[in-house]
Coordinates of C-alpha atoms and ligand atoms in Angstrom, one line a residue:
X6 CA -12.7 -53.8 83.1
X7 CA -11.8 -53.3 86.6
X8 CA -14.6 -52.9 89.4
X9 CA -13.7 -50.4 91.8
X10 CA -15.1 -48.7 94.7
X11 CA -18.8 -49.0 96.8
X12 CA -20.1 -48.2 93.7
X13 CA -18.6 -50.9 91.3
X14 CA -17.1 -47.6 89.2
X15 CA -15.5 -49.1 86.1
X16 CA -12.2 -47.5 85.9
X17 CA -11.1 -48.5 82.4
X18 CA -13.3 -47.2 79.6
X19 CA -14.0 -49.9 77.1
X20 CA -11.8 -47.9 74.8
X21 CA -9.2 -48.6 77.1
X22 CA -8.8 -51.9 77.4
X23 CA -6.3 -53.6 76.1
X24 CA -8.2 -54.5 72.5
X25 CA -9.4 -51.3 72.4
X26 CA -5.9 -49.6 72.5
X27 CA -4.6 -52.2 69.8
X28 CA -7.1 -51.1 67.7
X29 CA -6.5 -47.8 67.7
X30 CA -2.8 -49.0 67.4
X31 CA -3.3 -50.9 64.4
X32 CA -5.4 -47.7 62.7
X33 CA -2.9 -45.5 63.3
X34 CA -0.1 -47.7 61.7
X35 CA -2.9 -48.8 58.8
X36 CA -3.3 -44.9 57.8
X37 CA 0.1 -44.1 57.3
X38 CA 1.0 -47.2 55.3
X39 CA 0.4 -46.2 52.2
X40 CA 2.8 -43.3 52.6
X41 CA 5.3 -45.7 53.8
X42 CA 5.0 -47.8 50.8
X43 CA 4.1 -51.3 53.3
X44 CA 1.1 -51.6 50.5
X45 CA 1.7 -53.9 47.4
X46 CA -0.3 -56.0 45.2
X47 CA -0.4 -60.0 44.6
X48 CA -2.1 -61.1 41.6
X49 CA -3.2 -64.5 41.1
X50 CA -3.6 -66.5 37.8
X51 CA -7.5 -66.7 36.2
X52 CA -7.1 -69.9 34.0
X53 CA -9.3 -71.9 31.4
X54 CA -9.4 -75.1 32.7
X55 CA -9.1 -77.2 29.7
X56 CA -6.3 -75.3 28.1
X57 CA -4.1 -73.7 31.3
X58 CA -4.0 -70.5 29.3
X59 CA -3.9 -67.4 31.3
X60 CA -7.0 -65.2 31.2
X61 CA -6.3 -62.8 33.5
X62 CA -5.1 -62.1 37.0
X63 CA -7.4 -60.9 40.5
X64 CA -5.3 -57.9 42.4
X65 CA -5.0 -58.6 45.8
X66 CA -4.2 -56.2 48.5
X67 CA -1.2 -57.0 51.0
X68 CA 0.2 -55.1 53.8
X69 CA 3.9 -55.5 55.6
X70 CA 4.2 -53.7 58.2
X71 CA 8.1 -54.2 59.9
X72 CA 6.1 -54.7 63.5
X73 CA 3.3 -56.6 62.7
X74 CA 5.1 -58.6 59.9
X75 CA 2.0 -59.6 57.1
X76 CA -1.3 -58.9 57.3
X77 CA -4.4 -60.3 56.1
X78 CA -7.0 -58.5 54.5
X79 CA -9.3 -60.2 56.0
X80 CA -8.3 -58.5 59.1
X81 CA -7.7 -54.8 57.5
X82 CA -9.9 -54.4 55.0
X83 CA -12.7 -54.5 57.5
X84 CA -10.7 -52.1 59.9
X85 CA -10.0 -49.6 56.6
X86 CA -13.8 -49.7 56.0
X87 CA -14.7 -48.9 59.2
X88 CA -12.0 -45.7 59.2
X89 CA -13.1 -44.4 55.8
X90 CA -9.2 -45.4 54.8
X91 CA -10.8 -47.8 52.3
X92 CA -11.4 -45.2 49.5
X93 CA -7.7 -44.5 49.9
X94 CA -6.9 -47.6 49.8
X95 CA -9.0 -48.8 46.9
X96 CA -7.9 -45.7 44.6
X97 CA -4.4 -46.6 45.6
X98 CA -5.2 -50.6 44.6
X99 CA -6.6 -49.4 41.3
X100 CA -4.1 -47.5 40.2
X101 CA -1.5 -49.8 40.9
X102 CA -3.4 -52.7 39.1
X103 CA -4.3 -50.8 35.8
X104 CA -0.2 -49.7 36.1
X105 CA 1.1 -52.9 36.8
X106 CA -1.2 -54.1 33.5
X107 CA 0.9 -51.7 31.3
X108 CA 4.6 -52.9 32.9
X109 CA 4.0 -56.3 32.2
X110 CA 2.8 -55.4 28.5
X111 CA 5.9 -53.0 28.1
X112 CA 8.1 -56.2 29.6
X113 CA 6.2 -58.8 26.8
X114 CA 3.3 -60.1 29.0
X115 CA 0.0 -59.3 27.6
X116 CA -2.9 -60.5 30.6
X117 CA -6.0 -60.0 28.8
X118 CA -7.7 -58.5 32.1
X119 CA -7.7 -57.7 35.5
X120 CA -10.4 -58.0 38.2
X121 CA -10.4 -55.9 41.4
X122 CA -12.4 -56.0 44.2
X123 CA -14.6 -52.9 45.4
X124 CA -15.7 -52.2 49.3
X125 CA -19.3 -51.5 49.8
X126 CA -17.7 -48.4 51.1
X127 CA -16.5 -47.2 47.9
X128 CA -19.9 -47.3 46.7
X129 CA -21.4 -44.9 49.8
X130 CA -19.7 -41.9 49.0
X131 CA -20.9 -41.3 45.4
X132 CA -20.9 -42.5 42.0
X133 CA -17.2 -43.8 41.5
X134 CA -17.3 -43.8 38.0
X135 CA -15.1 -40.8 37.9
X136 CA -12.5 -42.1 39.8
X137 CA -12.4 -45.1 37.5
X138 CA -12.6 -43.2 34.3
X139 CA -9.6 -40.8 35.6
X140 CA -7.2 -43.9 36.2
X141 CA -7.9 -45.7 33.2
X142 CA -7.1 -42.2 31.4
X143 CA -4.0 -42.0 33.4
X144 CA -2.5 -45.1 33.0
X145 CA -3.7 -45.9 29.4
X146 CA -5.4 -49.3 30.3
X147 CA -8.5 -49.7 28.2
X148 CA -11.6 -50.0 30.0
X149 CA -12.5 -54.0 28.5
X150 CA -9.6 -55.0 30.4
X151 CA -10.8 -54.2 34.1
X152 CA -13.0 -56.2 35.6
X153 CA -14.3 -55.3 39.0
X154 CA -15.7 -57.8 41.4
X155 CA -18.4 -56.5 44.1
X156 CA -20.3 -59.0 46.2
X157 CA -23.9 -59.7 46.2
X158 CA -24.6 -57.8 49.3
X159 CA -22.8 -54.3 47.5
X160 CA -25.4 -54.6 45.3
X161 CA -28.7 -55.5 47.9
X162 CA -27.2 -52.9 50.6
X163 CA -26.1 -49.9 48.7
X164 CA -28.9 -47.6 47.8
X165 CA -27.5 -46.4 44.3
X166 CA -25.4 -49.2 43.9
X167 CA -27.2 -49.8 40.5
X168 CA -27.1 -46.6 39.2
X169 CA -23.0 -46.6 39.8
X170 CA -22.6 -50.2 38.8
X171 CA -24.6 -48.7 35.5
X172 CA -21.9 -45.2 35.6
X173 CA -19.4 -47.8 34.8
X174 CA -21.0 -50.3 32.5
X175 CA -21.4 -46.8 30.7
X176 CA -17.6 -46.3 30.0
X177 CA -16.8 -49.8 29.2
X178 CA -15.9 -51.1 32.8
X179 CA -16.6 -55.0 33.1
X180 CA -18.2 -56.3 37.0
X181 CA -18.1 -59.6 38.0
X182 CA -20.5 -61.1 41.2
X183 CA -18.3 -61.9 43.6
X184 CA -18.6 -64.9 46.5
X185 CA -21.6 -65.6 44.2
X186 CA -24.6 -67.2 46.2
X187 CA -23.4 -66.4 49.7
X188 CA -24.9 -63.6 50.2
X189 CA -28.7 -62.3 50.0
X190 CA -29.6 -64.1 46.7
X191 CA -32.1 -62.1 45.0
X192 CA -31.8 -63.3 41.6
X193 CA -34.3 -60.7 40.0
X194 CA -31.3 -58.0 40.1
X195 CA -29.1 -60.3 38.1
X196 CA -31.3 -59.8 35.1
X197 CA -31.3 -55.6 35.9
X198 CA -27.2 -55.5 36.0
X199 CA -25.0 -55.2 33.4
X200 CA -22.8 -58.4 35.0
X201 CA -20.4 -60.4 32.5
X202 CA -19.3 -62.5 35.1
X203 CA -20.3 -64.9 38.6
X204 CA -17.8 -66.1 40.7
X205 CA -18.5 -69.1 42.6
X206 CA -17.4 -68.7 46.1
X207 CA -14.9 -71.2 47.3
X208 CA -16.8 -72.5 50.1
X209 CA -19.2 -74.6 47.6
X210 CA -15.8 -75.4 45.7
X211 CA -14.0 -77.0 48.8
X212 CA -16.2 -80.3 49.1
X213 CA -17.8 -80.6 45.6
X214 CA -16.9 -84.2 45.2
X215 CA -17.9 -85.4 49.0
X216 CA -21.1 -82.8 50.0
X217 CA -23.9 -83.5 47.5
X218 CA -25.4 -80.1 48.2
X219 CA -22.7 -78.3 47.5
X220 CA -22.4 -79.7 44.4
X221 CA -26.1 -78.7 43.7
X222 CA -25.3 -75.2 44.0
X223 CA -21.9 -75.4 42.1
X224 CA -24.0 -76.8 39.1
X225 CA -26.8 -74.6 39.9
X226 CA -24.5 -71.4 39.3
X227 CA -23.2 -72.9 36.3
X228 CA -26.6 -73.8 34.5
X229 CA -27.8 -70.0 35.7
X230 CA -24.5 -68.6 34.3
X231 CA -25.0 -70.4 31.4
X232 CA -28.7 -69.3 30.6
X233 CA -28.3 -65.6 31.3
X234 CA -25.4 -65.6 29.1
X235 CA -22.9 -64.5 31.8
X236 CA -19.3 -66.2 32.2
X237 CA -18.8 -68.0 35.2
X238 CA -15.7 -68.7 37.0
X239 CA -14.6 -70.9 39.8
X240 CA -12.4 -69.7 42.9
X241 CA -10.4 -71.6 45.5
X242 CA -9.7 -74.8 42.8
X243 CA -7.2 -76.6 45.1
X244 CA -7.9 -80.2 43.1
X245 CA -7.4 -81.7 39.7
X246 CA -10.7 -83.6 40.7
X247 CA -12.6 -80.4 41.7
X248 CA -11.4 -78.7 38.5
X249 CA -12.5 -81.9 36.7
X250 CA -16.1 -81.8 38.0
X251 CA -16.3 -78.4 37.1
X252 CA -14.8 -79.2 33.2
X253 CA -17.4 -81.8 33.3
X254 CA -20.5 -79.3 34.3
X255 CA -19.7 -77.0 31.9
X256 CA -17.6 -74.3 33.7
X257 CA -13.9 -74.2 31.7
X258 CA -12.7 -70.6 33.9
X259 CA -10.9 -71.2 37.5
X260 CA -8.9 -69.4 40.3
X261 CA -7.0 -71.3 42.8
X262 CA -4.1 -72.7 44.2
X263 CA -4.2 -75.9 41.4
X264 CA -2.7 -73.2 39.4
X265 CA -1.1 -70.2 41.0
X266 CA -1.2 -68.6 44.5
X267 CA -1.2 -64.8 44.4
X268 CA 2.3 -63.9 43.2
X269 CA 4.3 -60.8 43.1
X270 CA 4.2 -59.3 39.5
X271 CA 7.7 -60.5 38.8
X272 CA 6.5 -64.3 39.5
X273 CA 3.8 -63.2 37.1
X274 CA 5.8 -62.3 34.4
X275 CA 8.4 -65.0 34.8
X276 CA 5.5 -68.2 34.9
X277 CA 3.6 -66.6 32.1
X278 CA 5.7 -64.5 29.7
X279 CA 6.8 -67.0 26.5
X280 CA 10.2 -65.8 25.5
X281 CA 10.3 -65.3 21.5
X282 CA 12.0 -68.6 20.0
X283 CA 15.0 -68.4 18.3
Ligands
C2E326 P1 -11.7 -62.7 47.7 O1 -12.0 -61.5 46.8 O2 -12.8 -63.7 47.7 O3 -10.3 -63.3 47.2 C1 -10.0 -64.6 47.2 C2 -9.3 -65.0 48.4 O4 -9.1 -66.4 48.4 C3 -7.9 -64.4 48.5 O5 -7.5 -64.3 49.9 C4 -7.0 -65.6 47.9 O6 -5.6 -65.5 48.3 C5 -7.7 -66.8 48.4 N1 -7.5 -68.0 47.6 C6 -7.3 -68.0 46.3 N2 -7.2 -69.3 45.8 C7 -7.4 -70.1 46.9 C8 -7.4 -71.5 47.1 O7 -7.2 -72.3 46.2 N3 -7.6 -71.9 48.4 C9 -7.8 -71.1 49.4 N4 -7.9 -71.6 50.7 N5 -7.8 -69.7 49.3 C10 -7.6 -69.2 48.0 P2 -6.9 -62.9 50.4 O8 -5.9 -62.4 49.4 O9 -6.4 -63.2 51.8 O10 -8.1 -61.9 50.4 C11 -9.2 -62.1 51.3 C12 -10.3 -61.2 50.9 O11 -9.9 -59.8 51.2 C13 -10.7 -61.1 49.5 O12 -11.5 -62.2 49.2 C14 -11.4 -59.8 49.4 O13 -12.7 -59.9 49.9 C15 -10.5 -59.0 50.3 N6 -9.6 -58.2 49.5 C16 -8.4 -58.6 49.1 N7 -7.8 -57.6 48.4 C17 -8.7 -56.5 48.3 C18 -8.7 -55.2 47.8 O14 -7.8 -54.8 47.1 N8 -9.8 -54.5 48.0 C19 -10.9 -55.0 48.7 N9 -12.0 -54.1 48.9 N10 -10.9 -56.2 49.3 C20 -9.8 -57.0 49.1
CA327 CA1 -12.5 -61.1 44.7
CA328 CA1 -14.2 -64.2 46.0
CA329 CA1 -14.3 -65.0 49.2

């Protein structure tokens, strides 16, 4: 901002400086994209480790826009929470996902299960269960099959979040702990949720075999997964050695670029669909 005048008078409101006007630039194009169909999926390979079978796929949000060429969630997902866009967004992910399910299954593919991520957001405006329950009726895609991930800190920060998390235990929904011990880790709620499955966050994943600690905590996760009965799956395997060390600790489910980075559903179908033999 500018100081002019005796007084020092700020000319430009902080709205108007320059990141403030490219925010609102970048809302503005981020509402309509939907409507202008710059929204798609990736999906990226879950695979037991010992096997390579496919167990399921993750649905992960992308946005083209022909200005800003690609960009990250990271970057618009916080910006579509902030907006309110994200329950827009997230019914539009959902549907897609439990769709795309029954195309790949019309074209030969069966993937056992998807998982899709939920904002906090989506859990502040009311039970969602209805939502969910209306898309899986639409599309046909039996409720075992989705799996949605919400992170630790969905759970400690939203007020109800239990009682929704319950709503959809309640019509056969599976939830999975995502980014597992990065966030607030209160382990008393693990016992109180109806959670099949912990995800261990890639950051303890990225050093296992040269940081000791993280190692610790990769095991940790496994041995707690293991005792409360709950699957447990690694993301952001990159190495044969990391997915080793994990096959060796007792946890046989990964995520990563080792096997797959998120790939159109065509990719999808091509890596993964067995043709009959003749
Ligand atoms: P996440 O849910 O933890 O997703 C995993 C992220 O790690 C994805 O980034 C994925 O592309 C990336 N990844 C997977 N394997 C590897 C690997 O081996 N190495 C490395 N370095 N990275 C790997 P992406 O797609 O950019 O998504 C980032 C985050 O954006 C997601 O983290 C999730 O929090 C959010 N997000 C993505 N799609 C959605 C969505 O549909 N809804 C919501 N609410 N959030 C989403
Ligand atoms: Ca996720
Ligand atoms: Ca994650
Ligand atoms: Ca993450």
């Amino acid at each position: 901002a500018k100081a002019r005048g005796r007084n020092g008078y700020q000319f430009y409101a902080p709205s108007m400086t320059g990141e403030g006007v490219e925010r609102l630039r970048l809302e503005a194009m981020l509402r309509r994209s939907i409507d202008k169909n710059e929204i798609f999926l990736n999906y990226q390979p879950q695979v037991e480790i010992d096997s390579g079978r496919l167990i399921g796929v993750e649905a992960l949000v992308r946005w083209h826009n022909p200005e800003l060429g690609n960009v990250t969630p990271v970057r618009f997902i916080p910006l579509a929470e902030d907006t309110g866009f994200i329950n827009q967004l997230g019914k539009w992910v959902l549907e897609e996902a439990c769709r795309q399910m029954i195309r790949w299954e019309r074209a030969g593919l069966h993937v056992a299960k998807i998982a899709v991520n939920l904002s906090v957001k989506q859990f502040e405006r009311g039970s969602i269960v209805n939502m969910v329950a209306d898309i899986l009726q639409e599309t046909g895609l039996a409720p075992q099959r989705l799996q949605l991930e919400v992170t630790e800190s969905v759970i400690m920060n939203t007020g109800d979040a239990l009682v929704f998390i319950n709503d959809l235990h309640s019509i056969g929904v599976g939830l999975a702990i995502d980014d597992f011990g990065t966030g607030y880790s209160s382990l008393a709620y693990l016992k109180q949720l109806p959670v099949q499955t912990l995800k261990i966050d890639r950051s303890f994943i990225k050093d296992i075999s040269t940081d000791v600690n993280d190692e610790a905590i990769a095991i940790a996760i496994i041995q707690l997964g293991k005792s409360m009965n709950l699957s447990v799956i690694a993301e952001g395997v990159e190495t044969e050695e990391q997915a080793a060390f994990l096959l060796r600790h007792g946890c046989n489910q990964a995520q990563g670029y080792l096997y797959s980075r998120p790939e159109l559903p065509e990719s999808i179908l091509a890596r993964w669909h067995a043709p009959a033999r003749l």
